[in-house]
Amino acid sequence: MLDQIIRDYREAVFDTDGEGAVAVAENALNNGIAAEDIVFKVVIPVIEEMMAVINRDPDANLAQHFMTAQIAATVTEKMLVHFRQPPASQGKVVIGTSAGDLHSLGKRIVMGCLKSLMIEVVDLGVNVTPERFVDAAVEHDAQVIAISSMMIHTARGENGSLAVRRLLQERGLESRVKLVVGGAPYRFDPELYRTVGADAWAEDGITAGRVIQDLIRAVTRP
Amino acid sequence: MATSAECALTVCAADSRFVTRAAPGASLRDALLQERVFLRASCSGRGICGGCRVRVRSGSLSPATNAERTLLTAALLDDGWRLACQAKLVDDAELDCTDLAMSSGWTALGSAELPQRPLLKATAAVQGPPLGLAVDLGTTHIRVSLWDRRNGQRLSALTTRNPQSGYGSDVLSRLEAAAGGAAHQLSASVLAALGSALGDASALAFGAAAIDHVGRCVIVGNTAMLLLLTQNPSARLLDPVNWRNRISCQPPDGSEWRAPWGLPDRAVVEIAQPLSGFIGSDLLACVLVSRLMEHDVPALLIDVGTNTELALWDGNRLWVTSSPGGPAFEGVGISCGMAGDPGAVYRLQPGESGDELKAAVIGDRIAVGLCGSGLVDAVALLRARGVLRPSGRFNAAPRPGGYPLKLAGGSELSIEPGDIDAFQRGKAAIAASAQALLTEAGMRWEHLHKLHLCGVFGQHLQLDNARAVGLIPGLPDDRVAMHSHAALRGCEEALLERDGCRLLETVAERCRPLNPAHIEHFEDLFIDHLRLQPWPPSEVN
């Protein structure tokens, strides 16, 4: 039965049919499948598979990437309500776009992937100052700060990742809080993340999910 | 029959004509050159590039050369097309130069798409030299028209690619290039292009002397283009603090622009001021032409371009925003894409047999690529045939090089998965912005009495296809109006009114700008509109 659900769900996701995907998940729930199983055995494997397909494709279709991440987030959110106990958090991330940058689509995709991976996300929105990033990480006890920058000057500039790194140093938080960056400028120059003082970068939503998972583990390990 | 030693060559442009004389045996190119009409030719008139083709309406010329038989099809030759460098005058002749390609890259704007006269009457008392130039400074294209302000007659209209395209196809990359030290070159390239447009437009109209009679020039454009032109510190636009504010873009005083353009000292150059960091005076010009605000019924205007701008009229206020959808509909970034130049497929329809398609091509030439409306048709037809799925994925992966679009007559274009992706993101950005404006104004798309489409599609969009792929909401044909070259025409109205830019100001005063970055749930709307399907019915609260 689970195999059939996976097949149906995969077909709906492959066709970016959000309503169809939700219907498959809700049907499964009505047929007695646990919400936990739907998320961990259907939603997460299928989104990873889809992203692998999209990433292999030389003509990677961004539109399909966006829609796929959105479907995963929507279905996960609907299933979480039915969990027998609140899901064990895999960690916490504060996320936002850098100061001066109002491009929020990339952040949006990353958030969708993180939510479907059971990572808690504190969304600080757009145009976030370095101080707010660091203050929020401390306040929410987050392991990772994620900064999205779509423009070269906001990625390299003095009010972005560089300043967050400086604050983490000054406040002695570097072992507790990791810094990850993403956005178009980092794709043009894969070494740029080092220049701006980040611990890691990610090329797309699903990679961001994995990279952030790894950073969280690095922090929580004794 | 001419009895004099010289032949009379009559040149008919969009809305004007002039006569020049040349000795028998002179090539058409030489005859035009003496009138400073510079035809596009990359081979300096050696019959190699085919760039100088012109259409002969009547008259007597030397027989077609081998070069012409090679570069022009038999059908084109039969239709009167010749290469100006090859065809020599034997007797009087008349040329049709409405589709003329100028050396500067400026080409004539089709007169069919431009109404002969503006909606406004020209003012009786024209101050200063009588001619005027209207300029629509777009991110991808520049359009200009030359007017006799005394009788309100358009003398010629031209278009070219914005030469700044070499610094990046979108607004953001140009602003970054300017901030990175190229500000002067960016401004100079457009100033030089406008200078040659003035030369070409006036040469087409009257011969070389006319430029001395240009007394007024009005420029509309999006804010970034106007900032780059006037060399305002364009970094200001990269700072969101300035997005909501009005930004002044003034031309320099004195002769800094007039002298290189060859304008007389008394000529006035005016820049219609943008509304805010993300709404330019081009949108205000479109609103003017559509008469959007003259009725008290809800209507939406979309000016489709690289930087699409939208205005929603609720009968009282004008809600405006912009949408950075990218240049897909201008043919940029699309493997088979091109601007609306001769050779562009502007309409596709199912063919007689099998998977063949009937193509309508600008200039009745061999199909070279798809312009915006052709791209909409291609996606809609592939979707209707089940070749494309609603996700934008091909049912079966196309061969390397793309999915073939077989055109009746034997030619073939192809479309790649990446083109579909760019199309989806372009149309979703427009649809999401439109939906966001409606939500902000508390309206549903079903309530719209009129949808005004301006910009790249001209008159050519097949509305059923645009609705099927979700580019526009599902309003019936009689509630959709298409305006070609609306920004240029609004600029023309401002040019012909003595206090013209004031007209645009009155539009600006009613505007409520909505910052695209502050639209709640914009990403949700964007992702919802990525699928190739019609707009869903509005949810009723």
PDB file of N, CA and C in Angstrom, chain B residues 428-516:
ATOM      1  N   ALA B 428       4.712  34.076 -14.717  1.00  0.00           N
ATOM      2  CA  ALA B 428       4.287  33.978 -13.317  1.00  0.00           C
ATOM      3  C   ALA B 428       4.568  35.290 -12.583  1.00  0.00           C
ATOM      4  N   ALA B 429       5.675  35.950 -12.908  1.00  0.00           N
ATOM      5  CA  ALA B 429       5.995  37.223 -12.257  1.00  0.00           C
ATOM      6  C   ALA B 429       4.936  38.264 -12.594  1.00  0.00           C
ATOM      7  N   ILE B 430       4.507  38.285 -13.865  1.00  0.00           N
ATOM      8  CA  ILE B 430       3.484  39.248 -14.286  1.00  0.00           C
ATOM      9  C   ILE B 430       2.149  38.928 -13.617  1.00  0.00           C
ATOM     10  N   ALA B 431       1.759  37.648 -13.677  1.00  0.00           N
ATOM     11  CA  ALA B 431       0.461  37.257 -13.117  1.00  0.00           C
ATOM     12  C   ALA B 431       0.427  37.482 -11.607  1.00  0.00           C
ATOM     13  N   ALA B 432       1.541  37.185 -10.920  1.00  0.00           N
ATOM     14  CA  ALA B 432       1.574  37.353  -9.464  1.00  0.00           C
ATOM     15  C   ALA B 432       1.471  38.829  -9.091  1.00  0.00           C
ATOM     16  N   SER B 433       2.132  39.700  -9.855  1.00  0.00           N
ATOM     17  CA  SER B 433       2.050  41.132  -9.566  1.00  0.00           C
ATOM     18  C   SER B 433       0.628  41.638  -9.789  1.00  0.00           C
ATOM     19  N   ALA B 434       0.004  41.169 -10.868  1.00  0.00           N
ATOM     20  CA  ALA B 434      -1.366  41.587 -11.152  1.00  0.00           C
ATOM     21  C   ALA B 434      -2.291  41.128 -10.021  1.00  0.00           C
ATOM     22  N   GLN B 435      -2.125  39.882  -9.607  1.00  0.00           N
ATOM     23  CA  GLN B 435      -2.952  39.337  -8.532  1.00  0.00           C
ATOM     24  C   GLN B 435      -2.724  40.116  -7.237  1.00  0.00           C
ATOM     25  N   ALA B 436      -1.468  40.476  -6.972  1.00  0.00           N
ATOM     26  CA  ALA B 436      -1.146  41.208  -5.748  1.00  0.00           C
ATOM     27  C   ALA B 436      -1.816  42.584  -5.734  1.00  0.00           C
ATOM     28  N   LEU B 437      -1.807  43.271  -6.876  1.00  0.00           N
ATOM     29  CA  LEU B 437      -2.465  44.587  -6.956  1.00  0.00           C
ATOM     30  C   LEU B 437      -3.964  44.439  -6.694  1.00  0.00           C
ATOM     31  N   LEU B 438      -4.565  43.407  -7.299  1.00  0.00           N
ATOM     32  CA  LEU B 438      -6.001  43.175  -7.120  1.00  0.00           C
ATOM     33  C   LEU B 438      -6.318  42.943  -5.650  1.00  0.00           C
ATOM     34  N   THR B 439      -5.507  42.109  -5.006  1.00  0.00           N
ATOM     35  CA  THR B 439      -5.730  41.799  -3.597  1.00  0.00           C
ATOM     36  C   THR B 439      -5.611  43.070  -2.758  1.00  0.00           C
ATOM     37  N   GLU B 440      -4.551  43.863  -3.051  1.00  0.00           N
ATOM     38  CA  GLU B 440      -4.312  45.092  -2.289  1.00  0.00           C
ATOM     39  C   GLU B 440      -5.496  46.050  -2.421  1.00  0.00           C
ATOM     40  N   ALA B 441      -6.094  46.104  -3.615  1.00  0.00           N
ATOM     41  CA  ALA B 441      -7.218  47.014  -3.846  1.00  0.00           C
ATOM     42  C   ALA B 441      -8.547  46.387  -3.424  1.00  0.00           C
ATOM     43  N   GLY B 442      -8.495  45.147  -2.915  1.00  0.00           N
ATOM     44  CA  GLY B 442      -9.712  44.482  -2.485  1.00  0.00           C
ATOM     45  C   GLY B 442     -10.605  44.067  -3.645  1.00  0.00           C
ATOM     46  N   MET B 443      -9.983  43.683  -4.758  1.00  0.00           N
ATOM     47  CA  MET B 443     -10.770  43.331  -5.932  1.00  0.00           C
ATOM     48  C   MET B 443     -10.467  41.920  -6.416  1.00  0.00           C
ATOM     49  N   ARG B 444     -11.354  41.397  -7.268  1.00  0.00           N
ATOM     50  CA  ARG B 444     -11.123  40.111  -7.913  1.00  0.00           C
ATOM     51  C   ARG B 444     -10.980  40.336  -9.417  1.00  0.00           C
ATOM     52  N   TRP B 445     -10.221  39.438 -10.072  1.00  0.00           N
ATOM     53  CA  TRP B 445     -10.001  39.671 -11.508  1.00  0.00           C
ATOM     54  C   TRP B 445     -11.300  39.608 -12.292  1.00  0.00           C
ATOM     55  N   GLU B 446     -12.254  38.872 -11.788  1.00  0.00           N
ATOM     56  CA  GLU B 446     -13.535  38.771 -12.494  1.00  0.00           C
ATOM     57  C   GLU B 446     -14.240  40.122 -12.555  1.00  0.00           C
ATOM     58  N   HIS B 447     -13.844  41.044 -11.645  1.00  0.00           N
ATOM     59  CA  HIS B 447     -14.489  42.360 -11.609  1.00  0.00           C
ATOM     60  C   HIS B 447     -13.944  43.330 -12.651  1.00  0.00           C
ATOM     61  N   LEU B 448     -12.841  42.983 -13.288  1.00  0.00           N
ATOM     62  CA  LEU B 448     -12.201  43.923 -14.208  1.00  0.00           C
ATOM     63  C   LEU B 448     -13.080  44.143 -15.443  1.00  0.00           C
ATOM     64  N   HIS B 449     -13.357  45.417 -15.730  1.00  0.00           N
ATOM     65  CA  HIS B 449     -14.104  45.718 -16.949  1.00  0.00           C
ATOM     66  C   HIS B 449     -13.192  45.723 -18.157  1.00  0.00           C
ATOM     67  N   LYS B 450     -11.930  46.020 -17.904  1.00  0.00           N
ATOM     68  CA  LYS B 450     -11.010  46.104 -19.035  1.00  0.00           C
ATOM     69  C   LYS B 450      -9.603  45.700 -18.600  1.00  0.00           C
ATOM     70  N   LEU B 451      -8.944  45.001 -19.496  1.00  0.00           N
ATOM     71  CA  LEU B 451      -7.518  44.716 -19.326  1.00  0.00           C
ATOM     72  C   LEU B 451      -6.800  45.380 -20.496  1.00  0.00           C
ATOM     73  N   HIS B 452      -5.913  46.323 -20.200  1.00  0.00           N
ATOM     74  CA  HIS B 452      -5.142  47.000 -21.252  1.00  0.00           C
ATOM     75  C   HIS B 452      -3.756  46.373 -21.322  1.00  0.00           C
ATOM     76  N   LEU B 453      -3.396  45.865 -22.482  1.00  0.00           N
ATOM     77  CA  LEU B 453      -2.063  45.288 -22.650  1.00  0.00           C
ATOM     78  C   LEU B 453      -1.210  46.225 -23.496  1.00  0.00           C
ATOM     79  N   CYS B 454      -0.083  46.632 -22.919  1.00  0.00           N
ATOM     80  CA  CYS B 454       0.846  47.500 -23.640  1.00  0.00           C
ATOM     81  C   CYS B 454       2.180  46.762 -23.708  1.00  0.00           C
ATOM     82  N   GLY B 455       3.089  47.303 -24.496  1.00  0.00           N
ATOM     83  CA  GLY B 455       4.441  46.755 -24.468  1.00  0.00           C
ATOM     84  C   GLY B 455       4.710  45.778 -25.585  1.00  0.00           C
ATOM     85  N   VAL B 456       5.560  44.787 -25.292  1.00  0.00           N
ATOM     86  CA  VAL B 456       6.200  43.992 -26.343  1.00  0.00           C
ATOM     87  C   VAL B 456       5.245  43.222 -27.249  1.00  0.00           C
ATOM     88  N   PHE B 457       4.046  42.911 -26.790  1.00  0.00           N
ATOM     89  CA  PHE B 457       3.193  42.063 -27.621  1.00  0.00           C
ATOM     90  C   PHE B 457       2.538  42.829 -28.767  1.00  0.00           C
ATOM     91  N   GLY B 458       2.531  44.148 -28.674  1.00  0.00           N
ATOM     92  CA  GLY B 458       1.893  44.927 -29.723  1.00  0.00           C
ATOM     93  C   GLY B 458       0.444  44.507 -29.887  1.00  0.00           C
ATOM     94  N   GLN B 459       0.041  44.310 -31.132  1.00  0.00           N
ATOM     95  CA  GLN B 459      -1.352  43.930 -31.402  1.00  0.00           C
ATOM     96  C   GLN B 459      -1.482  42.436 -31.632  1.00  0.00           C
ATOM     97  N   HIS B 460      -0.365  41.711 -31.486  1.00  0.00           N
ATOM     98  CA  HIS B 460      -0.331  40.374 -32.063  1.00  0.00           C
ATOM     99  C   HIS B 460      -0.739  39.248 -31.132  1.00  0.00           C
ATOM    100  N   LEU B 461      -0.883  39.533 -29.854  1.00  0.00           N
ATOM    101  CA  LEU B 461      -1.134  38.446 -28.915  1.00  0.00           C
ATOM    102  C   LEU B 461      -2.457  37.743 -29.237  1.00  0.00           C
ATOM    103  N   GLN B 462      -2.427  36.400 -29.325  1.00  0.00           N
ATOM    104  CA  GLN B 462      -3.678  35.646 -29.472  1.00  0.00           C
ATOM    105  C   GLN B 462      -4.203  35.393 -28.059  1.00  0.00           C
ATOM    106  N   LEU B 463      -5.296  36.049 -27.739  1.00  0.00           N
ATOM    107  CA  LEU B 463      -5.746  36.092 -26.353  1.00  0.00           C
ATOM    108  C   LEU B 463      -6.115  34.720 -25.809  1.00  0.00           C
ATOM    109  N   ASP B 464      -6.700  33.857 -26.654  1.00  0.00           N
ATOM    110  CA  ASP B 464      -7.066  32.531 -26.140  1.00  0.00           C
ATOM    111  C   ASP B 464      -5.812  31.784 -25.674  1.00  0.00           C
ATOM    112  N   ASN B 465      -4.703  31.956 -26.404  1.00  0.00           N
ATOM    113  CA  ASN B 465      -3.460  31.310 -25.984  1.00  0.00           C
ATOM    114  C   ASN B 465      -2.914  31.927 -24.697  1.00  0.00           C
ATOM    115  N   ALA B 466      -2.973  33.258 -24.612  1.00  0.00           N
ATOM    116  CA  ALA B 466      -2.473  33.950 -23.416  1.00  0.00           C
ATOM    117  C   ALA B 466      -3.273  33.532 -22.183  1.00  0.00           C
ATOM    118  N   ARG B 467      -4.566  33.325 -22.357  1.00  0.00           N
ATOM    119  CA  ARG B 467      -5.396  32.871 -21.233  1.00  0.00           C
ATOM    120  C   ARG B 467      -5.090  31.413 -20.883  1.00  0.00           C
ATOM    121  N   ALA B 468      -4.898  30.584 -21.915  1.00  0.00           N
ATOM    122  CA  ALA B 468      -4.713  29.145 -21.676  1.00  0.00           C
ATOM    123  C   ALA B 468      -3.457  28.860 -20.853  1.00  0.00           C
ATOM    124  N   VAL B 469      -2.397  29.646 -21.059  1.00  0.00           N
ATOM    125  CA  VAL B 469      -1.165  29.400 -20.308  1.00  0.00           C
ATOM    126  C   VAL B 469      -1.096  30.251 -19.043  1.00  0.00           C
ATOM    127  N   GLY B 470      -2.133  31.076 -18.801  1.00  0.00           N
ATOM    128  CA  GLY B 470      -2.188  31.833 -17.552  1.00  0.00           C
ATOM    129  C   GLY B 470      -1.378  33.118 -17.560  1.00  0.00           C
ATOM    130  N   LEU B 471      -1.043  33.624 -18.754  1.00  0.00           N
ATOM    131  CA  LEU B 471      -0.344  34.908 -18.814  1.00  0.00           C
ATOM    132  C   LEU B 471      -1.275  36.038 -18.398  1.00  0.00           C
ATOM    133  N   ILE B 472      -2.529  35.958 -18.827  1.00  0.00           N
ATOM    134  CA  ILE B 472      -3.525  36.975 -18.460  1.00  0.00           C
ATOM    135  C   ILE B 472      -4.736  36.261 -17.852  1.00  0.00           C
ATOM    136  N   PRO B 473      -5.523  36.984 -17.031  1.00  0.00           N
ATOM    137  CA  PRO B 473      -6.717  36.360 -16.453  1.00  0.00           C
ATOM    138  C   PRO B 473      -7.757  36.065 -17.529  1.00  0.00           C
ATOM    139  N   GLY B 474      -8.732  35.267 -17.163  1.00  0.00           N
ATOM    140  CA  GLY B 474      -9.677  34.744 -18.146  1.00  0.00           C
ATOM    141  C   GLY B 474     -10.789  35.684 -18.552  1.00  0.00           C
ATOM    142  N   LEU B 475     -10.454  36.917 -18.905  1.00  0.00           N
ATOM    143  CA  LEU B 475     -11.472  37.869 -19.353  1.00  0.00           C
ATOM    144  C   LEU B 475     -11.764  37.641 -20.831  1.00  0.00           C
ATOM    145  N   PRO B 476     -13.028  37.824 -21.246  1.00  0.00           N
ATOM    146  CA  PRO B 476     -13.354  37.617 -22.662  1.00  0.00           C
ATOM    147  C   PRO B 476     -12.682  38.666 -23.547  1.00  0.00           C
ATOM    148  N   ASP B 477     -12.572  38.341 -24.840  1.00  0.00           N
ATOM    149  CA  ASP B 477     -11.865  39.211 -25.787  1.00  0.00           C
ATOM    150  C   ASP B 477     -12.333  40.665 -25.735  1.00  0.00           C
ATOM    151  N   ASP B 478     -13.642  40.859 -25.604  1.00  0.00           N
ATOM    152  CA  ASP B 478     -14.132  42.243 -25.694  1.00  0.00           C
ATOM    153  C   ASP B 478     -13.795  43.067 -24.452  1.00  0.00           C
ATOM    154  N   ARG B 479     -13.198  42.412 -23.461  1.00  0.00           N
ATOM    155  CA  ARG B 479     -12.760  43.187 -22.303  1.00  0.00           C
ATOM    156  C   ARG B 479     -11.232  43.354 -22.270  1.00  0.00           C
ATOM    157  N   VAL B 480     -10.590  43.002 -23.368  1.00  0.00           N
ATOM    158  CA  VAL B 480      -9.136  43.172 -23.449  1.00  0.00           C
ATOM    159  C   VAL B 480      -8.812  44.140 -24.584  1.00  0.00           C
ATOM    160  N   ALA B 481      -7.986  45.143 -24.288  1.00  0.00           N
ATOM    161  CA  ALA B 481      -7.552  46.093 -25.324  1.00  0.00           C
ATOM    162  C   ALA B 481      -6.040  46.009 -25.461  1.00  0.00           C
ATOM    163  N   MET B 482      -5.565  45.949 -26.701  1.00  0.00           N
ATOM    164  CA  MET B 482      -4.120  45.897 -26.916  1.00  0.00           C
ATOM    165  C   MET B 482      -3.659  47.218 -27.527  1.00  0.00           C
ATOM    166  N   HIS B 483      -2.627  47.780 -26.941  1.00  0.00           N
ATOM    167  CA  HIS B 483      -2.101  49.063 -27.418  1.00  0.00           C
ATOM    168  C   HIS B 483      -0.661  48.861 -27.862  1.00  0.00           C
ATOM    169  N   SER B 484      -0.359  49.147 -29.116  1.00  0.00           N
ATOM    170  CA  SER B 484       1.046  49.019 -29.494  1.00  0.00           C
ATOM    171  C   SER B 484       1.776  50.334 -29.256  1.00  0.00           C
ATOM    172  N   HIS B 485       3.020  50.205 -28.846  1.00  0.00           N
ATOM    173  CA  HIS B 485       3.907  51.355 -28.608  1.00  0.00           C
ATOM    174  C   HIS B 485       3.248  52.395 -27.716  1.00  0.00           C
ATOM    175  N   ALA B 486       2.564  51.933 -26.672  1.00  0.00           N
ATOM    176  CA  ALA B 486       1.791  52.850 -25.834  1.00  0.00           C
ATOM    177  C   ALA B 486       2.677  53.877 -25.135  1.00  0.00           C
ATOM    178  N   ALA B 487       3.844  53.443 -24.633  1.00  0.00           N
ATOM    179  CA  ALA B 487       4.698  54.388 -23.916  1.00  0.00           C
ATOM    180  C   ALA B 487       5.165  55.488 -24.864  1.00  0.00           C
ATOM    181  N   LEU B 488       5.511  55.106 -26.092  1.00  0.00           N
ATOM    182  CA  LEU B 488       5.945  56.109 -27.077  1.00  0.00           C
ATOM    183  C   LEU B 488       4.784  57.054 -27.391  1.00  0.00           C
ATOM    184  N   ARG B 489       3.589  56.495 -27.532  1.00  0.00           N
ATOM    185  CA  ARG B 489       2.446  57.340 -27.893  1.00  0.00           C
ATOM    186  C   ARG B 489       2.072  58.285 -26.765  1.00  0.00           C
ATOM    187  N   GLY B 490       2.200  57.813 -25.513  1.00  0.00           N
ATOM    188  CA  GLY B 490       1.960  58.710 -24.382  1.00  0.00           C
ATOM    189  C   GLY B 490       2.988  59.824 -24.361  1.00  0.00           C
ATOM    190  N   CYS B 491       4.217  59.460 -24.690  1.00  0.00           N
ATOM    191  CA  CYS B 491       5.282  60.456 -24.753  1.00  0.00           C
ATOM    192  C   CYS B 491       4.996  61.468 -25.851  1.00  0.00           C
ATOM    193  N   GLU B 492       4.439  60.991 -26.968  1.00  0.00           N
ATOM    194  CA  GLU B 492       4.098  61.892 -28.074  1.00  0.00           C
ATOM    195  C   GLU B 492       3.047  62.911 -27.629  1.00  0.00           C
ATOM    196  N   GLU B 493       2.082  62.454 -26.831  1.00  0.00           N
ATOM    197  CA  GLU B 493       1.075  63.394 -26.337  1.00  0.00           C
ATOM    198  C   GLU B 493       1.730  64.474 -25.482  1.00  0.00           C
ATOM    199  N   ALA B 494       2.671  64.026 -24.646  1.00  0.00           N
ATOM    200  CA  ALA B 494       3.381  64.984 -23.797  1.00  0.00           C
ATOM    201  C   ALA B 494       4.218  65.941 -24.645  1.00  0.00           C
ATOM    202  N   LEU B 495       4.741  65.436 -25.745  1.00  0.00           N
ATOM    203  CA  LEU B 495       5.569  66.266 -26.633  1.00  0.00           C
ATOM    204  C   LEU B 495       4.740  67.365 -27.292  1.00  0.00           C
ATOM    205  N   LEU B 496       3.509  67.015 -27.677  1.00  0.00           N
ATOM    206  CA  LEU B 496       2.713  67.947 -28.473  1.00  0.00           C
ATOM    207  C   LEU B 496       1.947  68.959 -27.623  1.00  0.00           C
ATOM    208  N   GLU B 497       1.766  68.655 -26.351  1.00  0.00           N
ATOM    209  CA  GLU B 497       1.146  69.613 -25.444  1.00  0.00           C
ATOM    210  C   GLU B 497       2.213  70.588 -24.972  1.00  0.00           C
ATOM    211  N   ARG B 498       1.884  71.842 -24.879  1.00  0.00           N
ATOM    212  CA  ARG B 498       2.910  72.785 -24.464  1.00  0.00           C
ATOM    213  C   ARG B 498       3.384  72.465 -23.042  1.00  0.00           C
ATOM    214  N   ASP B 499       2.428  72.128 -22.189  1.00  0.00           N
ATOM    215  CA  ASP B 499       2.797  71.795 -20.809  1.00  0.00           C
ATOM    216  C   ASP B 499       2.695  70.280 -20.647  1.00  0.00           C
ATOM    217  N   GLY B 500       3.287  69.566 -21.617  1.00  0.00           N
ATOM    218  CA  GLY B 500       3.034  68.142 -21.758  1.00  0.00           C
ATOM    219  C   GLY B 500       3.377  67.307 -20.556  1.00  0.00           C
ATOM    220  N   CYS B 501       4.544  67.533 -19.971  1.00  0.00           N
ATOM    221  CA  CYS B 501       4.951  66.670 -18.877  1.00  0.00           C
ATOM    222  C   CYS B 501       4.014  66.820 -17.685  1.00  0.00           C
ATOM    223  N   ARG B 502       3.274  67.933 -17.642  1.00  0.00           N
ATOM    224  CA  ARG B 502       2.274  68.158 -16.602  1.00  0.00           C
ATOM    225  C   ARG B 502       1.160  67.092 -16.707  1.00  0.00           C
ATOM    226  N   LEU B 503       0.826  66.697 -17.939  1.00  0.00           N
ATOM    227  CA  LEU B 503      -0.173  65.642 -18.150  1.00  0.00           C
ATOM    228  C   LEU B 503       0.221  64.374 -17.403  1.00  0.00           C
ATOM    229  N   LEU B 504       1.508  64.037 -17.521  1.00  0.00           N
ATOM    230  CA  LEU B 504       1.992  62.830 -16.864  1.00  0.00           C
ATOM    231  C   LEU B 504       1.997  63.021 -15.351  1.00  0.00           C
ATOM    232  N   GLU B 505       2.255  64.242 -14.919  1.00  0.00           N
ATOM    233  CA  GLU B 505       2.237  64.540 -13.481  1.00  0.00           C
ATOM    234  C   GLU B 505       0.850  64.306 -12.890  1.00  0.00           C
ATOM    235  N   THR B 506      -0.199  64.655 -13.657  1.00  0.00           N
ATOM    236  CA  THR B 506      -1.548  64.478 -13.113  1.00  0.00           C
ATOM    237  C   THR B 506      -1.839  62.989 -12.918  1.00  0.00           C
ATOM    238  N   VAL B 507      -1.271  62.145 -13.782  1.00  0.00           N
ATOM    239  CA  VAL B 507      -1.419  60.695 -13.566  1.00  0.00           C
ATOM    240  C   VAL B 507      -0.666  60.307 -12.294  1.00  0.00           C
ATOM    241  N   ALA B 508       0.560  60.819 -12.161  1.00  0.00           N
ATOM    242  CA  ALA B 508       1.406  60.455 -11.026  1.00  0.00           C
ATOM    243  C   ALA B 508       0.739  60.807  -9.697  1.00  0.00           C
ATOM    244  N   GLU B 509      -0.010  61.922  -9.697  1.00  0.00           N
ATOM    245  CA  GLU B 509      -0.612  62.371  -8.434  1.00  0.00           C
ATOM    246  C   GLU B 509      -1.670  61.399  -7.913  1.00  0.00           C
ATOM    247  N   ARG B 510      -2.245  60.568  -8.794  1.00  0.00           N
ATOM    248  CA  ARG B 510      -3.280  59.634  -8.340  1.00  0.00           C
ATOM    249  C   ARG B 510      -2.716  58.271  -7.962  1.00  0.00           C
ATOM    250  N   CYS B 511      -1.409  58.114  -8.096  1.00  0.00           N
ATOM    251  CA  CYS B 511      -0.814  56.777  -7.940  1.00  0.00           C
ATOM    252  C   CYS B 511      -0.585  56.377  -6.493  1.00  0.00           C
ATOM    253  N   ARG B 512      -0.806  55.109  -6.226  1.00  0.00           N
ATOM    254  CA  ARG B 512      -0.443  54.491  -4.946  1.00  0.00           C
ATOM    255  C   ARG B 512       0.575  53.392  -5.243  1.00  0.00           C
ATOM    256  N   PRO B 513       1.875  53.701  -5.136  1.00  0.00           N
ATOM    257  CA  PRO B 513       2.875  52.679  -5.487  1.00  0.00           C
ATOM    258  C   PRO B 513       2.913  51.550  -4.459  1.00  0.00           C
ATOM    259  N   LEU B 514       2.997  50.351  -4.962  1.00  0.00           N
ATOM    260  CA  LEU B 514       3.103  49.176  -4.104  1.00  0.00           C
ATOM    261  C   LEU B 514       4.475  48.561  -4.374  1.00  0.00           C
ATOM    262  N   ASN B 515       5.330  48.617  -3.367  1.00  0.00           N
ATOM    263  CA  ASN B 515       6.688  48.096  -3.530  1.00  0.00           C
ATOM    264  C   ASN B 515       6.632  46.589  -3.721  1.00  0.00           C
ATOM    265  N   PRO B 516       7.130  46.090  -4.865  1.00  0.00           N
ATOM    266  CA  PRO B 516       7.005  44.655  -5.125  1.00  0.00           C
ATOM    267  C   PRO B 516       7.615  43.795  -4.022  1.00  0.00           C
TER     268      PRO B 516
END
